[in-house]
mmCIF file of C-alpha atoms in Angstrom:
data_model
loop_
_atom_site.group_PDB
_atom_site.id
_atom_site.type_symbol
_atom_site.label_atom_id
_atom_site.label_comp_id
_atom_site.label_asym_id
_atom_site.label_seq_id
_atom_site.Cartn_x
_atom_site.Cartn_y
_atom_site.Cartn_z
ATOM 1 C CA MET A 1 -19.847 19.840 37.020
ATOM 2 C CA THR A 2 -17.779 19.623 40.213
ATOM 3 C CA ASP A 3 -15.878 16.233 40.254
ATOM 4 C CA ASN A 4 -13.151 16.854 42.952
ATOM 5 C CA THR A 5 -12.180 19.175 45.723
ATOM 6 C CA LEU A 6 -9.024 20.545 47.101
ATOM 7 C CA HIS A 7 -8.487 21.608 50.602
ATOM 8 C CA GLY A 8 -5.853 23.763 52.291
ATOM 9 C CA LEU A 9 -5.137 25.953 49.201
ATOM 10 C CA ALA A 10 -5.687 29.697 49.167
ATOM 11 C CA CYS A 11 -7.777 31.508 46.550
ATOM 12 C CA PRO A 12 -5.699 34.128 44.529
ATOM 13 C CA HIS A 13 -8.706 36.561 44.469
ATOM 14 C CA CYS A 14 -9.886 36.559 48.243
ATOM 15 C CA GLY A 15 -6.896 34.882 49.959
ATOM 16 C CA LYS A 16 -9.022 32.621 51.844
ATOM 17 C CA ASP A 17 -8.136 28.994 52.247
ATOM 18 C CA ASP A 18 -11.566 27.448 52.174
ATOM 19 C CA THR A 19 -12.324 24.594 49.940
ATOM 20 C CA LEU A 20 -11.561 25.017 46.230
ATOM 21 C CA SER A 21 -13.635 22.879 43.750
ATOM 22 C CA PHE A 22 -12.700 21.641 40.131
ATOM 23 C CA VAL A 23 -15.160 22.655 37.591
ATOM 24 C CA GLU A 24 -15.419 21.358 34.048
ATOM 25 C CA CYS A 25 -16.303 23.931 31.475
ATOM 26 C CA PRO A 26 -16.999 22.544 27.810
ATOM 27 C CA GLU A 27 -16.042 25.213 25.266
ATOM 28 C CA SER A 28 -15.253 25.768 21.675
ATOM 29 C CA VAL A 29 -11.921 27.501 20.792
ATOM 30 C CA VAL A 30 -10.608 28.540 17.364
ATOM 31 C CA VAL A 31 -7.515 26.818 15.976
ATOM 32 C CA ARG A 32 -6.231 27.970 12.591
ATOM 33 C CA GLY A 33 -9.828 29.156 11.640
ATOM 34 C CA GLU A 34 -11.607 25.985 12.872
ATOM 35 C CA ASN A 35 -13.809 25.641 15.881
ATOM 36 C CA VAL A 36 -12.583 22.921 18.250
ATOM 37 C CA ALA A 37 -14.211 21.493 21.243
ATOM 38 C CA VAL A 38 -12.279 21.390 24.451
ATOM 39 C CA THR A 39 -12.966 20.944 28.128
ATOM 40 C CA LYS A 40 -11.441 23.746 30.400
ATOM 41 C CA VAL A 41 -10.836 22.573 33.937
ATOM 42 C CA LEU A 42 -11.105 25.611 36.335
ATOM 43 C CA ARG A 43 -10.818 26.070 40.233
ATOM 44 C CA GLU A 44 -13.815 27.691 41.954
ATOM 45 C CA CYS A 45 -13.456 29.195 45.352
ATOM 46 C CA ASP A 46 -16.321 28.264 47.637
ATOM 47 C CA ALA A 47 -15.792 31.515 49.703
ATOM 48 C CA CYS A 48 -16.003 34.311 46.888
ATOM 49 C CA GLY A 49 -17.074 32.055 43.995
ATOM 50 C CA GLU A 50 -14.457 33.279 41.616
ATOM 51 C CA LEU A 51 -13.095 30.825 38.859
ATOM 52 C CA PHE A 52 -9.552 30.626 37.808
ATOM 53 C CA GLU A 53 -7.074 28.548 36.012
ATOM 54 C CA ASN A 54 -3.877 26.898 37.405
ATOM 55 C CA SER A 55 -1.045 25.752 35.177
ATOM 56 C CA ARG A 56 -0.755 22.492 36.987
ATOM 57 C CA ASP A 57 -4.224 21.392 35.994
ATOM 58 C CA HIS A 58 -5.568 20.041 32.611
ATOM 59 C CA ASP A 59 -3.920 21.802 29.681
ATOM 60 C CA TRP A 60 -6.861 22.718 27.436
ATOM 61 C CA ARG A 61 -4.469 24.259 24.758
ATOM 62 C CA ALA A 62 -2.761 20.964 24.321
ATOM 63 C CA GLU A 63 -6.167 19.403 24.032
ATOM 64 C CA ALA A 64 -7.328 21.836 21.479
ATOM 65 C CA TYR A 65 -4.205 21.225 19.376
ATOM 66 C CA ALA A 66 -4.676 17.388 19.658
ATOM 67 C CA ASN A 67 -8.279 17.582 18.833
ATOM 68 C CA TYR A 68 -7.394 19.875 15.935
ATOM 69 C CA SER A 69 -4.867 17.335 14.656
ATOM 70 C CA LYS A 70 -7.319 14.513 14.779
ATOM 71 C CA LEU A 71 -9.867 16.829 12.920
ATOM 72 C CA LYS A 72 -7.371 17.381 10.079
ATOM 73 C CA GLY A 73 -5.537 14.154 10.027
ATOM 74 C CA LEU A 74 -2.163 15.616 11.564
ATOM 75 C CA PRO A 75 0.173 13.334 13.387
ATOM 76 C CA THR A 76 -0.302 14.180 17.112
ATOM 77 C CA ALA A 77 2.610 14.841 19.554
ATOM 78 C CA THR A 78 1.722 11.496 21.318
ATOM 79 C CA GLU A 79 1.655 9.636 18.130
ATOM 80 C CA ILE A 80 5.056 11.019 16.888
ATOM 81 C CA VAL A 81 6.852 9.906 20.117
ATOM 82 C CA ALA A 82 5.201 6.687 20.362
ATOM 83 C CA TRP A 83 6.180 5.958 16.731
ATOM 84 C CA ARG A 84 9.872 7.140 17.250
ATOM 85 C CA ASN A 85 10.148 4.990 20.467
ATOM 86 C CA LYS A 86 8.634 1.932 18.692
ATOM 87 C CA HIS A 87 11.539 1.996 16.212
ATOM 88 C CA GLY A 88 14.236 2.963 18.762
ATOM 89 C CA LEU A 89 14.970 6.232 16.872
ATOM 90 C CA THR A 90 16.565 9.395 18.403
ATOM 91 C CA GLN A 91 15.122 12.847 17.742
ATOM 92 C CA ASN A 92 18.438 13.497 16.004
ATOM 93 C CA GLU A 93 17.993 10.404 13.754
ATOM 94 C CA VAL A 94 14.462 11.447 12.820
ATOM 95 C CA THR A 95 15.450 15.058 12.009
ATOM 96 C CA LYS A 96 18.180 13.685 9.748
ATOM 97 C CA LEU A 97 15.759 11.571 7.919
ATOM 98 C CA LEU A 98 13.471 14.380 7.487
ATOM 99 C CA GLY A 99 16.267 16.867 6.667
ATOM 100 C CA TRP A 100 15.096 19.254 9.621
ATOM 101 C CA GLY A 101 16.719 20.942 12.553
ATOM 102 C CA GLU A 102 16.246 18.925 15.823
ATOM 103 C CA ALA A 103 14.482 21.888 17.484
ATOM 104 C CA THR A 104 11.691 21.611 15.047
ATOM 105 C CA LEU A 105 10.759 18.104 15.877
ATOM 106 C CA ILE A 106 11.214 18.963 19.559
ATOM 107 C CA ARG A 107 8.614 21.625 19.298
ATOM 108 C CA TYR A 108 6.207 19.195 17.481
ATOM 109 C CA GLU A 109 6.761 16.432 20.275
ATOM 110 C CA LYS A 110 5.837 19.018 22.758
ATOM 111 C CA GLY A 111 2.550 19.692 21.190
ATOM 112 C CA SER A 112 3.109 22.488 18.812
ATOM 113 C CA LEU A 113 1.151 22.078 15.532
ATOM 114 C CA PRO A 114 3.212 21.274 12.435
ATOM 115 C CA SER A 115 2.799 23.175 9.303
ATOM 116 C CA GLU A 116 0.875 21.497 6.503
ATOM 117 C CA ALA A 117 4.127 20.536 4.614
ATOM 118 C CA HIS A 118 5.852 19.288 7.804
ATOM 119 C CA ALA A 119 2.806 17.261 8.683
ATOM 120 C CA LYS A 120 2.837 15.571 5.324
ATOM 121 C CA ALA A 121 6.562 14.778 5.688
ATOM 122 C CA ILE A 122 5.978 13.186 9.246
ATOM 123 C CA LYS A 123 3.042 11.148 8.043
ATOM 124 C CA ARG A 124 5.028 9.912 5.021
ATOM 125 C CA LEU A 125 7.856 8.850 7.379
ATOM 126 C CA MET A 126 5.653 7.141 9.662
ATOM 127 C CA ARG A 127 4.302 4.719 7.078
ATOM 128 C CA PRO A 128 6.351 1.620 6.634
ATOM 129 C CA GLU A 129 7.114 2.367 2.860
ATOM 130 C CA GLY A 130 8.034 5.920 3.682
ATOM 131 C CA LEU A 131 10.337 4.947 6.398
ATOM 132 C CA GLN A 132 11.892 2.287 4.168
ATOM 133 C CA GLN A 133 12.506 4.900 1.368
ATOM 134 C CA CYS A 134 13.974 7.552 3.799
ATOM 135 C CA LEU A 135 16.450 5.075 5.275
ATOM 136 C CA SER A 136 17.392 4.307 1.668
ATOM 137 C CA ASP A 137 17.766 7.865 0.699
ATOM 138 C CA THR A 138 19.499 9.053 3.763
ATOM 139 C CA PRO A 139 21.977 6.138 4.756
ATOM 140 C CA ASP A 140 23.992 8.378 7.093
ATOM 141 C CA ALA A 141 21.128 9.147 9.311
ATOM 142 C CA VAL A 142 20.910 5.910 10.891
ATOM 143 C CA SER A 143 23.640 3.277 11.486
ATOM 144 C CA ASN A 144 23.530 0.169 9.096
ATOM 145 C CA ALA A 145 22.750 -2.123 12.068
ATOM 146 C CA LYS A 146 19.805 -0.079 13.465
ATOM 147 C CA SER A 147 18.554 0.430 9.879
ATOM 148 C CA ASN A 148 18.599 -3.229 9.089
ATOM 149 C CA LYS A 149 16.935 -4.036 12.479
ATOM 150 C CA ILE A 150 14.189 -1.551 11.560
ATOM 151 C CA LEU A 151 13.536 -2.889 8.066
ATOM 152 C CA ALA A 152 13.314 -6.377 9.515
ATOM 153 C CA SER A 153 10.628 -5.234 12.001
ATOM 154 C CA ILE A 154 8.469 -3.557 9.342
ATOM 155 C CA ARG A 155 8.829 -6.257 6.801
ATOM 156 C CA ASP A 156 5.333 -7.527 7.587
ATOM 157 C CA ASP A 157 3.845 -4.141 7.589
ATOM 158 C CA LEU A 158 5.502 -3.387 4.173
ATOM 159 C CA ILE A 159 3.901 -6.549 2.645
ATOM 160 C CA LYS A 160 0.555 -5.789 4.197
ATOM 161 C CA SER A 161 0.781 -2.324 2.678
ATOM 162 C CA HIS A 162 1.625 -3.615 -0.608
ATOM 163 C CA ILE A 163 -1.201 -6.128 -0.587
ATOM 164 C CA GLU A 164 -3.636 -3.468 0.360
ATOM 165 C CA LYS A 165 -2.372 -1.204 -2.472
ATOM 166 C CA MET A 166 -2.406 -4.236 -5.015
ATOM 167 C CA TYR A 167 -6.096 -4.839 -4.292
ATOM 168 C CA ASP A 168 -6.840 -1.065 -4.938
ATOM 169 C CA VAL A 169 -4.716 -0.780 -7.971
ATOM 170 C CA LEU A 170 -5.347 -4.143 -9.778
ATOM 171 C CA LYS A 171 -9.063 -4.314 -9.215
ATOM 172 C CA PRO A 172 -10.748 -1.224 -10.541
ATOM 173 C CA LYS A 173 -13.950 -0.596 -8.651
ATOM 174 C CA ASN A 174 -15.941 0.604 -11.795
ATOM 175 C CA LEU A 175 -15.674 -2.712 -13.609
ATOM 176 C CA SER A 176 -18.204 -5.576 -13.612
ATOM 177 C CA SER A 177 -17.207 -9.258 -12.848
ATOM 178 C CA GLU A 178 -17.050 -10.089 -16.597
ATOM 179 C CA PHE A 179 -13.684 -8.093 -16.638
ATOM 180 C CA PHE A 180 -12.276 -10.336 -13.791
ATOM 181 C CA GLY A 181 -13.444 -13.612 -15.278
ATOM 182 C CA CYS A 182 -16.204 -13.859 -12.649
ATOM 183 C CA GLN A 183 -13.437 -14.415 -10.002
ATOM 184 C CA GLU A 184 -12.539 -12.339 -6.939
ATOM 185 C CA PHE A 185 -8.962 -11.162 -7.517
ATOM 186 C CA ASN A 186 -6.761 -13.251 -5.263
ATOM 187 C CA LEU A 187 -3.166 -12.454 -4.582
ATOM 188 C CA ALA A 188 -2.048 -15.841 -3.433
ATOM 189 C CA ARG A 189 -3.501 -17.601 -6.535
ATOM 190 C CA THR A 190 -2.006 -14.843 -8.720
ATOM 191 C CA ALA A 191 1.342 -15.469 -7.144
ATOM 192 C CA SER A 192 0.909 -19.231 -7.812
ATOM 193 C CA LEU A 193 0.094 -18.595 -11.453
ATOM 194 C CA VAL A 194 3.165 -16.296 -11.930
ATOM 195 C CA CYS A 195 5.489 -18.768 -10.194
ATOM 196 C CA SER A 196 4.175 -21.649 -12.043
ATOM 197 C CA LEU A 197 4.986 -19.947 -15.329
ATOM 198 C CA SER A 198 8.416 -18.713 -14.262
ATOM 199 C CA TYR A 199 10.157 -21.457 -12.492
ATOM 200 C CA THR A 200 12.676 -21.052 -15.238
ATOM 201 C CA ARG A 201 13.204 -17.464 -16.202
ATOM 202 C CA VAL A 202 10.769 -16.074 -18.774
ATOM 203 C CA PHE A 203 10.655 -12.639 -20.582
ATOM 204 C CA LYS A 204 8.297 -10.319 -19.000
ATOM 205 C CA THR A 205 6.662 -9.783 -22.353
ATOM 206 C CA LYS A 206 6.005 -13.444 -22.821
ATOM 207 C CA LEU A 207 4.899 -13.970 -19.312
ATOM 208 C CA ASN A 208 2.167 -11.359 -19.738
ATOM 209 C CA LYS A 209 0.694 -13.463 -22.681
ATOM 210 C CA LEU A 210 1.005 -16.713 -20.895
ATOM 211 C CA MET A 211 -0.995 -15.351 -17.911
ATOM 212 C CA PHE A 212 -3.599 -13.924 -20.373
ATOM 213 C CA TYR A 213 -3.986 -17.335 -22.049
ATOM 214 C CA CYS A 214 -4.118 -19.198 -18.727
ATOM 215 C CA ASP A 215 -6.955 -17.076 -17.358
ATOM 216 C CA PHE A 216 -8.962 -16.787 -20.488
ATOM 217 C CA LEU A 217 -8.629 -20.501 -21.202
ATOM 218 C CA SER A 218 -9.705 -21.236 -17.619
ATOM 219 C CA PHE A 219 -12.740 -19.018 -18.027
ATOM 220 C CA LYS A 220 -13.466 -20.667 -21.300
ATOM 221 C CA GLY A 221 -13.672 -23.986 -19.688
ATOM 222 C CA SER A 222 -15.235 -23.255 -16.425
ATOM 223 C CA GLY A 223 -16.619 -19.784 -16.518
ATOM 224 C CA LYS A 224 -13.974 -18.576 -13.890
ATOM 225 C CA SER A 225 -10.372 -17.260 -14.317
ATOM 226 C CA ILE A 226 -7.577 -18.432 -12.172
ATOM 227 C CA SER A 227 -6.457 -15.343 -10.793
ATOM 228 C CA GLY A 228 -9.369 -12.732 -11.033
ATOM 229 C CA LEU A 229 -6.934 -10.347 -12.821
ATOM 230 C CA PRO A 230 -8.427 -7.784 -15.478
ATOM 231 C CA TYR A 231 -6.342 -7.781 -18.819
ATOM 232 C CA ALA A 232 -5.752 -4.680 -20.916
ATOM 233 C CA ARG A 233 -5.086 -4.371 -24.670
ATOM 234 C CA ILE A 234 -1.764 -2.613 -25.450
ATOM 235 C CA PRO A 235 0.238 -2.566 -28.629
ATOM 236 C CA TYR A 236 2.363 -5.467 -27.463
ATOM 237 C CA GLY A 237 -0.744 -7.724 -26.935
ATOM 238 C CA PRO A 238 -3.037 -8.432 -24.030
ATOM 239 C CA VAL A 239 -1.304 -7.887 -20.550
ATOM 240 C CA PRO A 240 -2.443 -7.928 -16.916
ATOM 241 C CA HIS A 241 -3.928 -4.538 -15.974
ATOM 242 C CA ASN A 242 -1.088 -2.473 -14.410
ATOM 243 C CA TYR A 243 1.386 -5.400 -14.931
ATOM 244 C CA GLU A 244 4.411 -3.310 -14.011
ATOM 245 C CA PHE A 245 2.921 -2.575 -10.535
ATOM 246 C CA LEU A 246 2.003 -6.203 -10.123
ATOM 247 C CA PHE A 247 5.429 -7.488 -10.823
ATOM 248 C CA SER A 248 7.202 -4.891 -8.671
ATOM 249 C CA SER A 249 4.980 -5.633 -5.951
ATOM 250 C CA LEU A 250 5.603 -9.388 -6.163
ATOM 251 C CA GLU A 251 9.229 -8.824 -6.216
ATOM 252 C CA THR A 252 9.136 -6.558 -2.940
ATOM 253 C CA MET A 253 7.279 -9.403 -1.425
ATOM 254 C CA GLY A 254 9.918 -11.890 -2.428
ATOM 255 C CA VAL A 255 7.812 -13.757 -4.694
ATOM 256 C CA LEU A 256 10.044 -13.304 -7.854
ATOM 257 C CA GLN A 257 12.999 -11.558 -9.190
ATOM 258 C CA GLN A 258 13.293 -9.169 -12.189
ATOM 259 C CA THR A 259 16.535 -9.106 -14.069
ATOM 260 C CA LEU A 260 17.254 -6.358 -16.769
ATOM 261 C CA TRP A 261 18.937 -7.362 -20.044
ATOM 262 C CA GLU A 262 19.829 -5.360 -23.087
ATOM 263 C CA ASN A 263 21.740 -5.664 -26.339
ATOM 264 C CA GLU A 264 22.647 -3.184 -29.111
ATOM 265 C CA THR A 265 19.046 -2.920 -30.215
ATOM 266 C CA LYS A 266 16.700 -3.970 -27.606
ATOM 267 C CA SER A 267 16.170 -4.060 -23.700
ATOM 268 C CA GLY A 268 13.708 -5.745 -21.486
ATOM 269 C CA SER A 269 13.627 -7.988 -18.298
ATOM 270 C CA PHE A 270 13.414 -11.565 -17.223
ATOM 271 C CA ILE A 271 11.049 -12.904 -14.588
ATOM 272 C CA HIS A 272 12.208 -15.708 -12.348
ATOM 273 C CA ALA A 273 10.200 -17.229 -9.550
ATOM 274 C CA ASN A 274 12.215 -16.387 -6.377
ATOM 275 C CA LYS A 275 10.192 -18.663 -3.837
ATOM 276 C CA LYS A 276 8.766 -21.986 -4.783
ATOM 277 C CA ILE A 277 5.010 -21.612 -4.019
ATOM 278 C CA ASP A 278 3.394 -24.891 -4.234
ATOM 279 C CA PRO A 279 0.434 -24.373 -6.471
ATOM 280 C CA ALA A 280 -1.269 -27.493 -5.554
ATOM 281 C CA HIS A 281 -2.356 -26.056 -2.248
ATOM 282 C CA LEU A 282 -4.248 -23.251 -3.992
ATOM 283 C CA LEU A 283 -5.081 -24.265 -7.550
ATOM 284 C CA SER A 284 -7.178 -27.185 -8.783
ATOM 285 C CA ASN A 285 -5.919 -30.164 -10.868
ATOM 286 C CA ARG A 286 -7.795 -28.443 -13.870
ATOM 287 C CA GLU A 287 -6.073 -25.153 -13.281
ATOM 288 C CA LEU A 288 -2.652 -26.797 -13.202
ATOM 289 C CA ASP A 289 -3.371 -28.710 -16.357
ATOM 290 C CA ILE A 290 -4.261 -25.418 -18.119
ATOM 291 C CA ILE A 291 -0.913 -23.761 -16.806
ATOM 292 C CA TYR A 292 1.117 -26.762 -17.898
ATOM 293 C CA PHE A 293 -0.771 -26.946 -21.326
ATOM 294 C CA VAL A 294 -0.174 -23.212 -22.021
ATOM 295 C CA GLY A 295 3.407 -23.260 -20.936
ATOM 296 C CA ASP A 296 4.063 -26.290 -23.262
ATOM 297 C CA TYR A 297 2.054 -24.781 -26.094
ATOM 298 C CA PHE A 298 4.222 -21.657 -26.223
ATOM 299 C CA LYS A 299 7.535 -23.259 -24.981
ATOM 300 C CA LEU A 300 9.302 -22.821 -28.243
ATOM 301 C CA MET A 301 7.926 -19.298 -29.096
ATOM 302 C CA SER A 302 9.990 -16.154 -28.536
ATOM 303 C CA PRO A 303 8.559 -12.934 -27.130
ATOM 304 C CA THR A 304 8.070 -11.608 -30.481
ATOM 305 C CA GLN A 305 6.434 -14.596 -31.758
ATOM 306 C CA ILE A 306 3.859 -15.056 -29.015
ATOM 307 C CA LYS A 307 3.244 -11.248 -29.273
ATOM 308 C CA GLU A 308 2.404 -11.750 -33.104
ATOM 309 C CA PHE A 309 0.181 -14.733 -32.107
ATOM 310 C CA SER A 310 -1.811 -12.723 -29.659
ATOM 311 C CA HIS A 311 -2.280 -10.084 -32.279
ATOM 312 C CA ARG A 312 -4.482 -12.511 -34.149
ATOM 313 C CA GLU A 313 -6.862 -12.995 -31.181
ATOM 314 C CA LYS A 314 -10.253 -11.147 -31.345
ATOM 315 C CA ALA A 315 -9.751 -9.891 -27.919
ATOM 316 C CA TRP A 316 -6.815 -7.847 -29.283
ATOM 317 C CA LEU A 317 -8.226 -7.093 -32.794
ATOM 318 C CA GLU A 318 -11.667 -5.869 -31.529
ATOM 319 C CA CYS A 319 -10.585 -3.757 -28.370
ATOM 320 C CA ARG A 320 -8.991 -0.503 -28.602
ATOM 321 C CA THR A 321 -5.616 0.292 -27.048
ATOM 322 C CA GLY A 322 -5.834 0.691 -23.188
ATOM 323 C CA GLN A 323 -9.312 -0.924 -22.972
ATOM 324 C CA ILE A 324 -9.904 -3.665 -20.339
ATOM 325 C CA ILE A 325 -10.616 -6.931 -22.281
ATOM 326 C CA PRO A 326 -13.975 -8.690 -21.480
ATOM 327 C CA TYR A 327 -13.544 -12.314 -20.651
ATOM 328 C CA LYS A 328 -16.307 -13.073 -23.327
ATOM 329 C CA TYR A 329 -13.565 -13.171 -25.824
ATOM 330 C CA ALA A 330 -12.322 -16.443 -24.293
ATOM 331 C CA VAL A 331 -14.780 -18.391 -26.500
ATOM 332 C CA SER A 332 -12.765 -17.289 -29.716
ATOM 333 C CA LEU A 333 -9.297 -18.119 -28.415
ATOM 334 C CA GLN A 334 -6.987 -19.803 -30.939
ATOM 335 C CA ILE A 335 -5.903 -22.446 -28.391
ATOM 336 C CA ASP A 336 -7.850 -25.076 -26.521
ATOM 337 C CA ASN A 337 -6.471 -27.411 -23.963
ATOM 338 C CA THR A 338 -8.662 -30.114 -25.396
ATOM 339 C CA ALA A 339 -7.423 -29.565 -28.941
ATOM 340 C CA ALA A 340 -4.538 -31.157 -30.588
ATOM 341 C CA PRO A 341 -1.056 -29.702 -30.230
ATOM 342 C CA HIS A 342 -0.397 -26.521 -32.322
ATOM 343 C CA PRO A 343 1.510 -27.086 -35.580
#
């Protein structure tokens, strides 16, 4: 299809300077064994009818590489340059972060296709968590001032990435609602629950049990858990599913701090709320009453004592190690917030 004309230019075949026309020719070319659609833009001489290419016109080879990159999920030259400029990084700084020679990155930014291994490395670096990790692993690649500026600029993206991953990891897709306490997993409510139980530092082992009792006690009374978290049976008692990932993510988001401790025979960690999240905005009075009741009930118990206490729950006795615990076991809890205080 002719969509433009050129005047006063000679045809390289017949030498005449009659009108030349642009002609678009859709074609399929092979790139690394894959058929890729491109549009070749040729010049047609109105005098002799010959078609020919001109290096100043559309670069269909670059288009082929770009389309192949999109097909295979590879970072394109345009994407790499835009990402680097967004963070104010030089080519030299990026190659130091990646451990490459500068010429390699220059080729990719000019349109060359990266190898599979190099494409994987670039994509990882272009993700917020990958950039954060590389800045930490190669502190000499970028000045401290620029590194801090970059980290500040991607903080929101890092939090968003953690949140998205948390929903994937903490909410297995093959489980029915009974394993979540008939409540959608909610990160903000979970953070409120954790902070409410750890305003004063608490052993992680104990916090896991406190969360279990709060969620299951809530379900027992209302048919809904507080957080929407699933809980698993492990040798140390019932715990939130993937609790290590949960706490590390909340720490990355600035919700809490984890402090390691050890003595001659044992080691572990404390959890301490780092930000005071007002639970009254997210949790009902009934849910707050449950949290305060559970905290008071187990206030004087050590991690070992609450572990042994939880081992008498049907939820722990009747489930096998690693199994997600159905919330139906809430009816058989040893505690009840309407009952008298424990002995």
